[in-house]
Coordinates of C-alpha atoms and ligand atoms in Angstrom, one line a residue:
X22 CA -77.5 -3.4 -36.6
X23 CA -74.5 -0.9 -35.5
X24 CA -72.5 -1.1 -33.3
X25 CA -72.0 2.2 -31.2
X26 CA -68.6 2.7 -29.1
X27 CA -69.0 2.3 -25.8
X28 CA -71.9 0.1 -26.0
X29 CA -72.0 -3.3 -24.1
X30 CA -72.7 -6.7 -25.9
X31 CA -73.1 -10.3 -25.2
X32 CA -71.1 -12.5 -27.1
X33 CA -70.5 -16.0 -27.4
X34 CA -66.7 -16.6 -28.9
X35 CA -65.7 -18.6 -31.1
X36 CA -62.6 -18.5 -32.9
X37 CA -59.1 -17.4 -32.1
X38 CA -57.4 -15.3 -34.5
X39 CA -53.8 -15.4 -35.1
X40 CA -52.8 -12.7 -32.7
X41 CA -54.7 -14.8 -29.6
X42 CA -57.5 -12.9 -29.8
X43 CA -61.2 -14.1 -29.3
X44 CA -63.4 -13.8 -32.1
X45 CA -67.1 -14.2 -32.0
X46 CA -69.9 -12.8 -34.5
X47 CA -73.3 -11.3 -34.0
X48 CA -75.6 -11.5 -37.2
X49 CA -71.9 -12.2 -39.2
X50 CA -70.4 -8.9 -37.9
X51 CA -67.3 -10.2 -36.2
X52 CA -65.8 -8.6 -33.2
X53 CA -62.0 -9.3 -31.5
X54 CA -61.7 -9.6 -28.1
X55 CA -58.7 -9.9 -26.5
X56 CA -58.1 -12.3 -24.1
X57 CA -61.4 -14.2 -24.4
X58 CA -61.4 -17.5 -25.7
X59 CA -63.4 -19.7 -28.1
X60 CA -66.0 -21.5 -25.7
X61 CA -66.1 -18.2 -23.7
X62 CA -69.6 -16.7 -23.3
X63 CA -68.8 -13.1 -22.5
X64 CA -69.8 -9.5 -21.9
X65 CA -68.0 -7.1 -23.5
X66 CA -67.8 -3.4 -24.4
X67 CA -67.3 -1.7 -28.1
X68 CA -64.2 -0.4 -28.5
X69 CA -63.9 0.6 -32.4
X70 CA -66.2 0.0 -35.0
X71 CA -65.2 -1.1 -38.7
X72 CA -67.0 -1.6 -41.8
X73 CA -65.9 -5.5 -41.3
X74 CA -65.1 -5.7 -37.8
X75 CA -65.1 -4.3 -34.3
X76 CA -62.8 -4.3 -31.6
X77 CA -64.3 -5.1 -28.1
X78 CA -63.3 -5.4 -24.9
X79 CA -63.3 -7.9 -22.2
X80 CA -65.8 -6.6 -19.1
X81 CA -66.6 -10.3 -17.5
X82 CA -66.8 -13.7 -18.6
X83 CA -70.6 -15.1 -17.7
X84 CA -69.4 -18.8 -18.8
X85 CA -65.7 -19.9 -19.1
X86 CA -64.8 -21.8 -21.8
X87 CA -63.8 -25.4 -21.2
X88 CA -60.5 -24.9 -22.5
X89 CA -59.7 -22.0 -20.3
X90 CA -57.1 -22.5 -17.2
X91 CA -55.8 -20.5 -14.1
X92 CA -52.4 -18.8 -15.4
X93 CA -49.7 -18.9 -13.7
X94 CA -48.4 -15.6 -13.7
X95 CA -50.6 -13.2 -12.4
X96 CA -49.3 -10.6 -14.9
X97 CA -50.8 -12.8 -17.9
X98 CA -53.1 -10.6 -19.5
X99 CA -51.0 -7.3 -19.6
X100 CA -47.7 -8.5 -20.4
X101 CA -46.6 -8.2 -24.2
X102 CA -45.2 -11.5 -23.9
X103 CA -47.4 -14.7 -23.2
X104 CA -51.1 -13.9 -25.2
X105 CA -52.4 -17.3 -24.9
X106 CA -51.7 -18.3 -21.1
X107 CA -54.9 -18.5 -20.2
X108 CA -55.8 -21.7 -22.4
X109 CA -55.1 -25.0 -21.7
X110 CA -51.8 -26.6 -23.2
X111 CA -53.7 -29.0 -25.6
X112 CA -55.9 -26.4 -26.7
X113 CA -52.9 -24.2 -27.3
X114 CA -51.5 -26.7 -29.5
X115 CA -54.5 -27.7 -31.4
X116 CA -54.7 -23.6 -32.0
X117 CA -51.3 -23.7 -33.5
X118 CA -52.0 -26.9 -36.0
X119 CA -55.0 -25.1 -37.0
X120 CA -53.0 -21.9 -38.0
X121 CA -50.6 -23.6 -40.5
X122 CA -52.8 -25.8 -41.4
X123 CA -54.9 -23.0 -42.6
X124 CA -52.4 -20.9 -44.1
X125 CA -51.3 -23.9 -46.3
X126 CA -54.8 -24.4 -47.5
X127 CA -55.2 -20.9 -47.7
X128 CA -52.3 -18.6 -48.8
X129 CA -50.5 -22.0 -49.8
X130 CA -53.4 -23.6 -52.2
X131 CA -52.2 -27.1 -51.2
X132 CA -55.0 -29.2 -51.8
X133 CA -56.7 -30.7 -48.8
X134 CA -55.6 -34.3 -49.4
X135 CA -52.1 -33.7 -49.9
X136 CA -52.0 -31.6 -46.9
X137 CA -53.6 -34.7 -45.1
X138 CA -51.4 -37.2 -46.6
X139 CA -47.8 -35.1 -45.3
X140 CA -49.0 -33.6 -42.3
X141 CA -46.3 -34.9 -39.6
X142 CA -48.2 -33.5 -36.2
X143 CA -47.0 -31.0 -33.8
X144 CA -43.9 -31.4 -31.4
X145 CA -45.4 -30.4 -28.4
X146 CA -43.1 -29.3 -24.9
X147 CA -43.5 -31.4 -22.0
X148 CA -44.7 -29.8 -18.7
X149 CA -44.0 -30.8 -15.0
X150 CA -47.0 -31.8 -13.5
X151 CA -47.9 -29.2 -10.7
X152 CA -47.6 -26.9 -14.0
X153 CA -50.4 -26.9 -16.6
X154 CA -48.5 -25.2 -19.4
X155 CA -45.2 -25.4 -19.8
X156 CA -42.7 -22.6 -18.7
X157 CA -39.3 -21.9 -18.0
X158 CA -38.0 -22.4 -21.0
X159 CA -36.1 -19.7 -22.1
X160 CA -32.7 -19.4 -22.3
X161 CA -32.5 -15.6 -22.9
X162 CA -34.5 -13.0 -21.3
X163 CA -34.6 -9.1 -21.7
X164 CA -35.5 -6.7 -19.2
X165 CA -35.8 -2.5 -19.4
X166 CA -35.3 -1.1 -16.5
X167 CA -37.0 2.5 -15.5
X168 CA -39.5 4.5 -12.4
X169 CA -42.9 3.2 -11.2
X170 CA -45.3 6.7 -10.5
X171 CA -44.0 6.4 -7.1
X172 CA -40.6 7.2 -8.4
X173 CA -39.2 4.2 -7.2
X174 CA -37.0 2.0 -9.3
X175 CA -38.2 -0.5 -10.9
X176 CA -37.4 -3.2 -13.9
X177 CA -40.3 -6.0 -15.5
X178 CA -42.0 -6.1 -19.2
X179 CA -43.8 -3.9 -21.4
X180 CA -46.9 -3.9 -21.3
X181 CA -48.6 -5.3 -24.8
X182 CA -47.9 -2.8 -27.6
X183 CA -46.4 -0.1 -24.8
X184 CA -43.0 1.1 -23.4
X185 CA -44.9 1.6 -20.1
X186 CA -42.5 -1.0 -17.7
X187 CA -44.8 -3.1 -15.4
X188 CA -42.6 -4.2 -12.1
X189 CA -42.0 -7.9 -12.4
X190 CA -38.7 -9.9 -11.4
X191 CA -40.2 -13.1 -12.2
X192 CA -41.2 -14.2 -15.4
X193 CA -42.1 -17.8 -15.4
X194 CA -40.8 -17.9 -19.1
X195 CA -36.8 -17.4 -17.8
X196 CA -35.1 -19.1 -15.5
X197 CA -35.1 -18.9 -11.8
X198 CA -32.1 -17.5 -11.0
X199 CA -33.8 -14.4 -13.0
X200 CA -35.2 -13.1 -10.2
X201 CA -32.3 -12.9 -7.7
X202 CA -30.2 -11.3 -10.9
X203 CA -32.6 -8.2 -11.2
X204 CA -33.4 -8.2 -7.7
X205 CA -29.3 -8.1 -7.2
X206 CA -29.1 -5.5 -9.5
X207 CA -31.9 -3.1 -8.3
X208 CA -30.4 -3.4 -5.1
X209 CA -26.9 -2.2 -6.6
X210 CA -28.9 0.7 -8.1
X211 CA -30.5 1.6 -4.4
X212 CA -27.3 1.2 -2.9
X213 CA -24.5 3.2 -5.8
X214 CA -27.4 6.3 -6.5
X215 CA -27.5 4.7 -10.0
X216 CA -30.7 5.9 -12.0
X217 CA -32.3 4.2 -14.7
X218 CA -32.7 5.3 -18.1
X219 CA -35.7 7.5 -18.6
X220 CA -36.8 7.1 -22.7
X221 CA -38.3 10.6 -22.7
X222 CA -35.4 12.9 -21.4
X223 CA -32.4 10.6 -22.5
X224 CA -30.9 10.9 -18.5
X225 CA -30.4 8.0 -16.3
X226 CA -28.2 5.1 -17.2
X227 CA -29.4 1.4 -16.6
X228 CA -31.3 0.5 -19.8
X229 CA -32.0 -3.5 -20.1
X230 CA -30.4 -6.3 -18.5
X231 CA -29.9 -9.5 -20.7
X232 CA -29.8 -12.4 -18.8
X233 CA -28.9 -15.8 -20.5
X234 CA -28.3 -19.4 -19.2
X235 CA -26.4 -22.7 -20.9
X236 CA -29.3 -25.2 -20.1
X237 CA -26.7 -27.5 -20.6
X238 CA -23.5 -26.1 -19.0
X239 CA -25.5 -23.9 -16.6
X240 CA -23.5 -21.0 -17.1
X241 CA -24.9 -17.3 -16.6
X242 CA -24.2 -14.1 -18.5
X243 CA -25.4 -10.8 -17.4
X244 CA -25.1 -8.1 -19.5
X245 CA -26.1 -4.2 -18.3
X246 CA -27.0 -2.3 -21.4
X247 CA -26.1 1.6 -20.8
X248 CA -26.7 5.0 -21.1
X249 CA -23.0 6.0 -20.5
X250 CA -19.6 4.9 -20.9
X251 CA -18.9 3.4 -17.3
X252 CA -20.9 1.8 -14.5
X253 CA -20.0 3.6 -10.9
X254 CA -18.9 1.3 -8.6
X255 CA -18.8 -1.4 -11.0
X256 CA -17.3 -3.7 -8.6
X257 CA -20.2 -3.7 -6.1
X258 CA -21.8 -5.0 -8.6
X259 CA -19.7 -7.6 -9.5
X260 CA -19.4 -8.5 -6.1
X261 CA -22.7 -8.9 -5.7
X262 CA -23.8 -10.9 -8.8
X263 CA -20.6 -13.4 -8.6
X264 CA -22.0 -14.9 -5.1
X265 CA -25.1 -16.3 -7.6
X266 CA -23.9 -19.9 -8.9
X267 CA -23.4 -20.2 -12.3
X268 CA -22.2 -16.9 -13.0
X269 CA -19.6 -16.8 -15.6
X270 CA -19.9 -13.6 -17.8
X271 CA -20.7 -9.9 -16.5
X272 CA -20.7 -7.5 -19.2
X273 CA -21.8 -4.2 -20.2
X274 CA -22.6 -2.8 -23.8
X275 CA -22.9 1.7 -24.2
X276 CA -25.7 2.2 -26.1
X277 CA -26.2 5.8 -25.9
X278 CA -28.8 6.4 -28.6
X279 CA -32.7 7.0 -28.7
X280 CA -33.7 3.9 -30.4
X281 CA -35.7 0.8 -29.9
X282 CA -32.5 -1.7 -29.7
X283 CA -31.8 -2.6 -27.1
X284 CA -28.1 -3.9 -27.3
X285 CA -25.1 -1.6 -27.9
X286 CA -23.0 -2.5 -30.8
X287 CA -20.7 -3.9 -29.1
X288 CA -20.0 -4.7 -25.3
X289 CA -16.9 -4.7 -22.7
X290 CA -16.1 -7.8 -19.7
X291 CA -16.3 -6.7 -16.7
X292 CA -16.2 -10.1 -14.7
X293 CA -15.5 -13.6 -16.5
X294 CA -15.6 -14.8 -19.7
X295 CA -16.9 -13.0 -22.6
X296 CA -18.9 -16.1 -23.9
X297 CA -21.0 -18.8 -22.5
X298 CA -20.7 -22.4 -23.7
X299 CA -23.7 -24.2 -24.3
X300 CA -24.6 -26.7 -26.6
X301 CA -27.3 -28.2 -28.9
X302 CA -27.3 -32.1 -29.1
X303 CA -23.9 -33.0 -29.2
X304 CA -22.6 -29.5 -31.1
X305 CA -21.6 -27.5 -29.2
X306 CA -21.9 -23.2 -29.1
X307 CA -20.0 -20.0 -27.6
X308 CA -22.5 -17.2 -27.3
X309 CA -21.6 -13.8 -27.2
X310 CA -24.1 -10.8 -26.0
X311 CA -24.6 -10.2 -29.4
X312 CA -24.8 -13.5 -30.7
X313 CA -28.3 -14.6 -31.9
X314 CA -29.1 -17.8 -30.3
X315 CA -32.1 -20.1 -30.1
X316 CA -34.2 -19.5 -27.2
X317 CA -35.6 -22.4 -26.4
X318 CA -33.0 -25.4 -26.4
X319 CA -35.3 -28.1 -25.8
X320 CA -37.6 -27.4 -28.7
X321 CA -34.6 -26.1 -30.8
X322 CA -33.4 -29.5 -30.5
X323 CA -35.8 -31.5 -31.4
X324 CA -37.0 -29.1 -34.3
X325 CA -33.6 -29.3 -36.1
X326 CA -33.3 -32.9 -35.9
X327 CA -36.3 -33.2 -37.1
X328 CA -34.8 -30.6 -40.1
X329 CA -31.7 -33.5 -40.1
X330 CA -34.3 -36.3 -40.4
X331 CA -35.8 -34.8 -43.7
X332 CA -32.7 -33.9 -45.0
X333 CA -31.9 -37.5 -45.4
X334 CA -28.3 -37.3 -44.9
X335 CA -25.8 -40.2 -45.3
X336 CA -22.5 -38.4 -45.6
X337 CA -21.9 -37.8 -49.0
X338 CA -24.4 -35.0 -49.5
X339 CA -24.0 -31.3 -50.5
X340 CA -26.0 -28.7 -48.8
X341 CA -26.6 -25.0 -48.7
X342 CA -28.1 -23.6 -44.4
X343 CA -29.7 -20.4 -46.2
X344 CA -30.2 -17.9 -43.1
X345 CA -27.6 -19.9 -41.2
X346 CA -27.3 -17.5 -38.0
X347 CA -24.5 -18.7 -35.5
X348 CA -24.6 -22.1 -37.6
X349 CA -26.4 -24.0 -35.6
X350 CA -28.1 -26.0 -38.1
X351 CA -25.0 -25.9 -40.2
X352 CA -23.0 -27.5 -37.9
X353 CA -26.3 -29.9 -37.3
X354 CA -26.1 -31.0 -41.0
X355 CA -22.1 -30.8 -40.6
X356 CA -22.1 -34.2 -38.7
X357 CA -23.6 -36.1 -42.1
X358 CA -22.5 -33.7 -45.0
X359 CA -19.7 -33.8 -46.9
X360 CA -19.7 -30.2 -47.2
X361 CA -22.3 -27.2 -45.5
X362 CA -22.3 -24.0 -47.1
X363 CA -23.9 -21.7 -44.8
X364 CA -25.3 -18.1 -45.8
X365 CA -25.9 -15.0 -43.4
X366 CA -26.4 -11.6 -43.1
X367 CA -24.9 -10.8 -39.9
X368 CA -20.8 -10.3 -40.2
X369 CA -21.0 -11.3 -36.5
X370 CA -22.7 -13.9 -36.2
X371 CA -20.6 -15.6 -39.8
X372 CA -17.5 -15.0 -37.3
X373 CA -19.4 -17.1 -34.9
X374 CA -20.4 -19.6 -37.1
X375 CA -16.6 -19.9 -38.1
X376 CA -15.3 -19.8 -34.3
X377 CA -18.0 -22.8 -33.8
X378 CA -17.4 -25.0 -36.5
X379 CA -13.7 -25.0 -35.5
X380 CA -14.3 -25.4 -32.2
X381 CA -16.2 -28.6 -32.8
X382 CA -13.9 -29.9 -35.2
X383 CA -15.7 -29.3 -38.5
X384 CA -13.6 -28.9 -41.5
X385 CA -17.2 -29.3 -43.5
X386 CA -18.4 -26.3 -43.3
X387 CA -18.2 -22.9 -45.0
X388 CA -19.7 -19.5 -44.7
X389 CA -20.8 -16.6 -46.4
X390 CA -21.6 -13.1 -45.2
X391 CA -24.3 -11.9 -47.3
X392 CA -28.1 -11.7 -48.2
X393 CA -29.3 -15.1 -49.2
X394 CA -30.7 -13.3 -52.7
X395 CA -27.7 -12.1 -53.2
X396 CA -24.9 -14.3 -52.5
X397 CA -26.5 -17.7 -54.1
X398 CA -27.6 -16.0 -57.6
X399 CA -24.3 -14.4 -57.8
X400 CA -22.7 -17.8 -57.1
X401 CA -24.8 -19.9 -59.5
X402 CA -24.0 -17.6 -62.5
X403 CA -20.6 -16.3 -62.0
X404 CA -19.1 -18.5 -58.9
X405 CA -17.9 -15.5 -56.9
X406 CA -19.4 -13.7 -53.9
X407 CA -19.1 -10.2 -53.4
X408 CA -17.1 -10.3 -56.6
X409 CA -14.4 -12.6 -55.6
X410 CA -14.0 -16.2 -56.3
X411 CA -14.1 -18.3 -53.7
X412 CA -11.9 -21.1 -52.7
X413 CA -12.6 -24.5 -51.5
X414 CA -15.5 -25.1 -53.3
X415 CA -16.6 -28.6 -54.7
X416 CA -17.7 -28.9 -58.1
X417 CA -21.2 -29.7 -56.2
X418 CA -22.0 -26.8 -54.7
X419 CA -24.0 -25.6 -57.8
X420 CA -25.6 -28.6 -57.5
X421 CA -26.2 -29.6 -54.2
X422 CA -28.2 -32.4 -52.5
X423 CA -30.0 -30.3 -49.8
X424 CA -30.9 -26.9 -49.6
X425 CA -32.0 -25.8 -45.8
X426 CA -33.5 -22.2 -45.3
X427 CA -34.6 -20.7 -42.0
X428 CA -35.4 -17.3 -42.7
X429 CA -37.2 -14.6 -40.9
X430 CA -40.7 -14.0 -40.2
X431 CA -41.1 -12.1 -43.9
X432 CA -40.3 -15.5 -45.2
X433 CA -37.1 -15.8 -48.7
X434 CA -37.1 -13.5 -51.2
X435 CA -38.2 -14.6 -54.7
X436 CA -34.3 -14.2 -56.3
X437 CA -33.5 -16.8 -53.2
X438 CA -36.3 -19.2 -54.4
X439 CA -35.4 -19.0 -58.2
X440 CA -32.3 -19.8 -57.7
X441 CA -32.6 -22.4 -55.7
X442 CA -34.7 -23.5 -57.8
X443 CA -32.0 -23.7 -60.9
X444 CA -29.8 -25.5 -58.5
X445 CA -32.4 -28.4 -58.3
X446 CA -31.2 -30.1 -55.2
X447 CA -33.0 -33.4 -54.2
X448 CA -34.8 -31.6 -51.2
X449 CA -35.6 -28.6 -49.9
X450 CA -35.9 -28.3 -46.0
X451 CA -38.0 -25.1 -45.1
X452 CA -37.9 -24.2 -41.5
X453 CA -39.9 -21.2 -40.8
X454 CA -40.9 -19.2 -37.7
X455 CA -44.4 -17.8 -39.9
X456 CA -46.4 -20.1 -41.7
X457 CA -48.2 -17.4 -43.6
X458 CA -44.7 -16.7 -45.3
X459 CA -43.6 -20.5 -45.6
X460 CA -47.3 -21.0 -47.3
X461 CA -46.6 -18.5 -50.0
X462 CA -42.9 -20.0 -51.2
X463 CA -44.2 -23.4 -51.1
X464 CA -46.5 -22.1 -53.4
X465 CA -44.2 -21.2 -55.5
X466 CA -41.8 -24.2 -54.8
X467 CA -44.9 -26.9 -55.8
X468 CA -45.3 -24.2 -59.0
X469 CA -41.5 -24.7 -59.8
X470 CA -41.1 -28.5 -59.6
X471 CA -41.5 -29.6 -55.6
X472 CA -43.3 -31.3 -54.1
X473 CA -44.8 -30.9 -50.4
X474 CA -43.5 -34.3 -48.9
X475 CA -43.6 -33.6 -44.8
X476 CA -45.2 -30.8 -42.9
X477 CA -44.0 -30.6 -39.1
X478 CA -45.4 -27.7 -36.4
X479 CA -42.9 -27.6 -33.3
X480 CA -43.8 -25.4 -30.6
X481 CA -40.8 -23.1 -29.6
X482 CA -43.1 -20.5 -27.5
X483 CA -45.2 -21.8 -25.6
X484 CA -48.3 -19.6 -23.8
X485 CA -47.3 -17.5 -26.9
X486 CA -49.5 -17.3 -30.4
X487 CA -46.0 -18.2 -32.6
X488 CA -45.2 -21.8 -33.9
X489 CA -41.8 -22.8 -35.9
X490 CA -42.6 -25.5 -38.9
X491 CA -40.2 -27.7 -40.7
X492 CA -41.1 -28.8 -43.8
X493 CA -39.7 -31.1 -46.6
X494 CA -40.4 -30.7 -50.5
X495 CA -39.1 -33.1 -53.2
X496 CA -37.9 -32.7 -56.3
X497 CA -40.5 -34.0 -58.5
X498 CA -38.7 -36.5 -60.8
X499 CA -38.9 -36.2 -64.7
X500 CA -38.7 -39.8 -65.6
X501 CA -41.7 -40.4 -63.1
X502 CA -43.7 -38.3 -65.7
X503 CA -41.9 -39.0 -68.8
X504 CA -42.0 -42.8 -68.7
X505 CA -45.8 -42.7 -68.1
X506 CA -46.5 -39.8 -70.1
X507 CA -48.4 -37.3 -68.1
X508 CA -47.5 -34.1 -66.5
X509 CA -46.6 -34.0 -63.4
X510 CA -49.8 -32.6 -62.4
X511 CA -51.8 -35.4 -63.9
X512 CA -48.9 -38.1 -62.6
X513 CA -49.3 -37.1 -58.7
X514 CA -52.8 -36.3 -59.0
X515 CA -52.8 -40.2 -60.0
X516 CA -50.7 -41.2 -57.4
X517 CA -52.3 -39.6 -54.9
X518 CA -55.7 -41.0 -55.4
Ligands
LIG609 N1 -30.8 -20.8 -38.6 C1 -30.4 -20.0 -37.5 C2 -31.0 -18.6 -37.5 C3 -32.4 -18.4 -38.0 S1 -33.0 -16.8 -37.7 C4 -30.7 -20.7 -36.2 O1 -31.5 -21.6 -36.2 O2 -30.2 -20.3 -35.2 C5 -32.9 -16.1 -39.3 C6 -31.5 -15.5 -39.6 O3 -31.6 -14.9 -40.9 C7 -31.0 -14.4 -38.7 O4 -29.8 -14.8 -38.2 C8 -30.9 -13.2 -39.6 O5 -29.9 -12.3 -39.3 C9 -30.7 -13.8 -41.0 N2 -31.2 -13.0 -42.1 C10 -32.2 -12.1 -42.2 N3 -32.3 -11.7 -43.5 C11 -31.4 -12.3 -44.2 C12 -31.1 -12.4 -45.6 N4 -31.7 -11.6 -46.5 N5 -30.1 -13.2 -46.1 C13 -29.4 -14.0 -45.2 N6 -29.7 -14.0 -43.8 C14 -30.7 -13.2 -43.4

């Protein structure tokens, strides 16, 4: 049959695909509705037809699914930010196993019973109990600020896929003191004349607040992105915010361009310190504006010990932190390594690193400003970086123990993965915020002599459609094979059965 825009449809759903959308088929013709949820009998309207697909939308849900709850936030369904509030935390989770899961099998080729054999589970986040998903959790928050149609000021979220800003102080994601942060600084606004940034004209000044708290140390940073080189009446403001507990770091950063980033390049104290201290475990970090920081420390901590406990570390070990941001997980590895070489392609966020490892003490660890396709290669073959040779290196770090990557979503390059392939350490330790990218180089990881030995999920974002994995892959060991005389194909498709 076709499907005709515009036409209404009853649909039973059954499937969530890997944005958070519901997916249900009539006669095999599959149609995505956001917002619906497997278990869902719904009505729905045609949206856009496809030769594959079709895009509907939600009108009214004749029978809920059993996995659906009550959100919390009222603003669930338009924000960009949580797609999957609306069902229940364990279904949530099992939605997330299911995704790498299936990307393994899929993009990954493992074979089913090896997958079954070193799948580790999911780390799930603990919720209070008058809560049925967990929230709160983030340590970092971003707001724009701009008009409503009234013409009143007003600062929230973008609506999914938009720049329209929807009015909304309190995101249950962030932290409470949020709320009476933006609500402090709108009333600044009111009070000074001070007009928000308007994307289409360029005019008005107040762009995006970034908010971040220590969940550790407790400590608060505000900094006011802007349109402008100074912030009239700047100590109203100050006033104002300092009264909120916590408050250690008011900053602005000028970004005067049309763009989509939202920080400046760089920023300027107003009030405080220019760095909060938190800390991860027992390591502790200085955080800048502009420093990339995990934002979700609970999680964070339990993912990278669980990247420690795979790594296997007794001290004596070698190991390369590919992707190494701030060097969080360097400095993780730092406390059982003999030496951590870490690799990033932020300058700031190397000086960071640096500033951290001393400030804990580490004499272990070293970093490299660079891309992590670049700088290894050129250290394997010529033992330089950027041309140079570098100092205080051990005769190991060719050959190290451990390699640990954590790259973004589009997953390591292939000149990353050959090389560290050549440098045959023990273990590899993949941490990966897309499994679709981690499936593909374990592919070619088990095709260039590893072995998949532990796959972990770990939910960082919860009410969200993303989960982090960590996984660990083996060296397969030549005697294994050699003294038996098989491949290694044939040798673990013995030892497997
Ligand atoms: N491991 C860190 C950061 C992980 S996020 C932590 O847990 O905090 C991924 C990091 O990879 C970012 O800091 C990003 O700047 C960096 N990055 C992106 N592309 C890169 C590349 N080609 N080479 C090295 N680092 C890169």
């Amino acid at each position: 049959m076709e499907y005709q825009k515009n036409q209404y449809i009853t649909l039973e759903v059954e499937d969530l695909g890997s944005e958070g959308e519901g997916i249900g088929k009539i006669d095999g013709y599959p149609f995505f509705v956001k917002d619906a949820l497997p278990g869902d009998i719904i009505r729905a309207k045609v949206m856009k037809t496809k030769k594959n697909m079709a895009f509907a939308r939600l009108e009214e849900i004749l029978t809920p699914s059993s996995t659906r709850i009550n959100p919390l936030c009222p603003h669930a369904r338009r924000c960009g930010g949580c797609q999957i509030m609306e069902l229940s935390y364990d279904a949530q989770l099992a939605f997330k196993e299911k995704k790498v899961k299936n990307n393994l099998l899929r993009i990954g080729g493992v074979p089913e019973d090896v997958l079954a054999r070193v799948y580790d589970g999911i780390i799930g986040m603990e919720s209070s109990a008058d809560e049925n998903v967990p929230v709160r959790y983030r340590n970092k928050a971003q707001f724009p600020f701009g008009k409503n149609k009234e013409g009143k000021n007003i600062c929230g979220f973008y609506a999914g896929h938009t720049h329209s800003i929807i009015a909304n102080t309190e995101c249950y994601l962030g932290v409470e003191e949020n709320e009476v942060i933006l609500e402090t600084i709108l009333s600044y606004m009111e009070k000074m004349h001070v007009e928000p940034y308007d994307e289409e004209t360029g005019k008005g000044l107040i762009r995006h607040a970034l908010l971040r708290k220590g969940f550790q140390s407790g400590e608060i940073m505000v900094c006011l992105v802007i349109n402008g080189k100074k912030l009239p009446g700047q100590q109203v403001l100050v006033d104002m915010l300092t009264k909120i507990p916590g408050m250690k770091s008011i900053s602005i950063s000028v970004n005067e361009k049309n763009t989509n980033v939202i920080m400046g390049e760089s920023y300027e104290v107003l009030w405080g310190e220019n760095v909060i201290t938190d800390s991860i475990g027992s390591v502790q970090f200085k955080i800048s504006p502009l420093s990339f920081y995990q934002v979700n420390p609970v999680q964070t901590r339990r993912l990278y010990e669980t990247a420690l406990s795979y790594a296997q570390l007794t001290g004596k070990e070698t190991v390369w932190d590919l992707y190494c941001g701030i060097g969080t997980i360097s400095l993780f590895l730092a406390q059982n390594a003999k030496k951590v070489y870490g690799v990033e392609i932020v300058p700031q966020a190397i000086e960071d690193a640096k500033q951290n490892a001393k400030l804990n003490g580490f004499t272990n660890a070293a970093f490299f400003v660079g891309k992590a396709e670049e700088v290894l290669p050129e250290f394997y073959e010529h033992g330089t970086v950027h041309g140079e040779l570098v100092e205080d290196v051990d005769a190991s770090a060719k050959s190290p123990d451990v390699i640990v990557v954590d790259p973004p979503r589009k997953g390591c390059d292939e000149a990353c993965l050959s090389t560290m392939v050549s440098m045959a350490p023990s273990r590899i330790v993949y941490v990966s915020c897309d499994s679709a990218t981690l499936a593909r180089d374990i592919k070619y990881l088990r095709e260039h002599g590893y072995e998949l030995e532990k796959v972990k999920a770990c939910d960082m974002f919860p009410n969200s459609v993303h989960v982090e994995s960590v996984v660990l892959l083996n060296k397969k060991k030549a005697t294994d094979f050699v003294e038996i005389g098989v491949d290694a194909e044939d040798y673990y498709s013995i030892k497997e059965k």
